[in-house]
mmCIF file of C-alpha atoms in Angstrom:
data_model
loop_
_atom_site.group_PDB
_atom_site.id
_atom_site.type_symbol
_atom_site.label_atom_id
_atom_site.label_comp_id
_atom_site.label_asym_id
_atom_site.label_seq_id
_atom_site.Cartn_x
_atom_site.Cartn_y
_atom_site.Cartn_z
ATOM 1 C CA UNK A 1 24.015 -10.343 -10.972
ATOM 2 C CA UNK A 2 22.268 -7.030 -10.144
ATOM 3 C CA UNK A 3 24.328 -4.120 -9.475
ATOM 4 C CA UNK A 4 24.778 -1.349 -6.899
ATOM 5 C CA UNK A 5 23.753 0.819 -9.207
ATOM 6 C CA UNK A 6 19.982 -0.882 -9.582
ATOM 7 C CA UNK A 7 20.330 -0.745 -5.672
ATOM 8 C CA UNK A 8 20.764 2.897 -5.272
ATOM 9 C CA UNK A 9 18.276 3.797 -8.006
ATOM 10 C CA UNK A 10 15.586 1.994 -5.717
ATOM 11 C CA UNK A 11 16.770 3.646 -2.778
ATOM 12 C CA UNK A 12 16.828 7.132 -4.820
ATOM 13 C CA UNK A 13 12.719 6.121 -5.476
ATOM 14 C CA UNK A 14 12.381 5.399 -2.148
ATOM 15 C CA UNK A 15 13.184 9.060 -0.903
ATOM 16 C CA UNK A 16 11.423 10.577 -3.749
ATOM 17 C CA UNK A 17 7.687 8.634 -2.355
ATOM 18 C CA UNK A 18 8.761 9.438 1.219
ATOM 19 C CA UNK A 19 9.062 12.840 0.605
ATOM 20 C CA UNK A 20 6.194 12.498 -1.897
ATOM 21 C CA UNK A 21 4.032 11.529 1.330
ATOM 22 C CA UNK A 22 5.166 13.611 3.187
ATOM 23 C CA UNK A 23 4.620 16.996 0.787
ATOM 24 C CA UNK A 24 1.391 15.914 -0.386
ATOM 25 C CA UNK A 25 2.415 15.197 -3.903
ATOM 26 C CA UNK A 26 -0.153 12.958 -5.017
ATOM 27 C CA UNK A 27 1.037 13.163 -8.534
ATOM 28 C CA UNK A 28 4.795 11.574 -7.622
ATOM 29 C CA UNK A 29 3.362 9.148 -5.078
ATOM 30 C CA UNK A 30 1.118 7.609 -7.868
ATOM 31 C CA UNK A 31 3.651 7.200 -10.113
ATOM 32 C CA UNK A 32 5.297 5.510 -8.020
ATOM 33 C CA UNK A 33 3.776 2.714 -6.178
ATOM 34 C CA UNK A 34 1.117 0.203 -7.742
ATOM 35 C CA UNK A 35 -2.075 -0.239 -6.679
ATOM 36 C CA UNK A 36 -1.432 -3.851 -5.055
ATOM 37 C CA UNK A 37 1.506 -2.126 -2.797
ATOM 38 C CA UNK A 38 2.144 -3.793 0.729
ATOM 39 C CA UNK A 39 3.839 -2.406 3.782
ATOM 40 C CA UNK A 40 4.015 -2.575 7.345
ATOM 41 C CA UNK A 41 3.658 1.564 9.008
ATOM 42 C CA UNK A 42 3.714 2.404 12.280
ATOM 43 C CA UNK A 43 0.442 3.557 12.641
ATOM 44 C CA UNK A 44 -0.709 0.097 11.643
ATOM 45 C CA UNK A 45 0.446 -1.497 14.793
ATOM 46 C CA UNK A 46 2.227 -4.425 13.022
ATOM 47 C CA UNK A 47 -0.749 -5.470 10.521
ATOM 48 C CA UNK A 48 0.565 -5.561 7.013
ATOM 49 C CA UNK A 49 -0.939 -2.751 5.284
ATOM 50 C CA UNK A 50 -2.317 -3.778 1.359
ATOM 51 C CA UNK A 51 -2.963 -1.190 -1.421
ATOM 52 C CA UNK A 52 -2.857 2.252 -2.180
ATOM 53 C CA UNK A 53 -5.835 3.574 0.096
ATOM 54 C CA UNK A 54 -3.600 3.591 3.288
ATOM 55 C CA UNK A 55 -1.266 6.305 2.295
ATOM 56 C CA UNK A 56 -3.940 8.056 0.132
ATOM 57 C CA UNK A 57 -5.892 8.782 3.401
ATOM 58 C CA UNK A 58 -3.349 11.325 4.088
ATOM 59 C CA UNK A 59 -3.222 13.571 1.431
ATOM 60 C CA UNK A 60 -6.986 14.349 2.691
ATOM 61 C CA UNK A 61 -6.505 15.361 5.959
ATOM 62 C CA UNK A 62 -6.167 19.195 6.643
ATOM 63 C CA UNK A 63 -2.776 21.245 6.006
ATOM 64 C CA UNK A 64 -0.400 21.343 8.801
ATOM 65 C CA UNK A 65 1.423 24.307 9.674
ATOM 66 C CA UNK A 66 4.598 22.384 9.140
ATOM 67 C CA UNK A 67 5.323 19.765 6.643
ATOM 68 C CA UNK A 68 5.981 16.349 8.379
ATOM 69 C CA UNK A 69 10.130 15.255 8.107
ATOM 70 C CA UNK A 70 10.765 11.981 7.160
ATOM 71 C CA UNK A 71 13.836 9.514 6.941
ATOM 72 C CA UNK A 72 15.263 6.281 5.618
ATOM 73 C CA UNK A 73 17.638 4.989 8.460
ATOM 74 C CA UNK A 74 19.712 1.981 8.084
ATOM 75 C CA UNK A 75 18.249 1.035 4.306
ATOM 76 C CA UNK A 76 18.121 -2.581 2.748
ATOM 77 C CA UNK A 77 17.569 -3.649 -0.681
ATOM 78 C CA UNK A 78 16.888 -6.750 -1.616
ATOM 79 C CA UNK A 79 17.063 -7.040 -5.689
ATOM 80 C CA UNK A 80 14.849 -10.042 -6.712
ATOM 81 C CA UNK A 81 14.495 -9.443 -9.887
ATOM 82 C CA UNK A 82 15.649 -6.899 -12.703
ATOM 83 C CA UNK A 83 11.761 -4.662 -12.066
ATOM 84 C CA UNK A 84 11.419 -6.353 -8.244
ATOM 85 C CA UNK A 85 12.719 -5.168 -5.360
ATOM 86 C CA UNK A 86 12.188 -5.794 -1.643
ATOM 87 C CA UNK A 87 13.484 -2.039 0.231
ATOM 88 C CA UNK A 88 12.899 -2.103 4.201
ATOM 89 C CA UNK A 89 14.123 0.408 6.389
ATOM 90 C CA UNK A 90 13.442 2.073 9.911
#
């Protein structure tokens, strides 16, 4: 059985890449999420979105002013497997 504890460490990564993303830390997002990564985003309308290039397209644009805020509501982890996990949130 997997524990809380592997639960809340992938929910403790999961904050770390948002605000990763969202500070422009290319360094911390990389570390983070493999190259085969899938996710559905907003700004993908629904598609699912496949590898790394997706996200990376952002730390190219121009600076804002203001760094974007980002949050995790209503998190769910699903542990498959002790170095697989499923997280989806809103």
């Amino acid at each position: 059985a997997m524990s809380t504890a592997s639960e809340a460490a992938v929910l403790e990564a999961t904050e770390r890449l948002a605000k990763a993303i969202a500070s422009r830390d290319k360094e911390t997002y990389a570390s983070l999420v493999s190259d085969d990564v899938t996710c559905f985003e907003p700004e993908a309308k629904g598609h699912l979105v496949s590898g790394r290039g997706f996200h990376e397209y952002y730390f190219t644009l121009p600076e804002p002013a203001v760094l974007a805020n980002s949050s995790i509501c209503d998190p769910r982890v699903n542990l498959v497997s002790d170095d697989v996990a499923v997280v989806s949130y809103v």
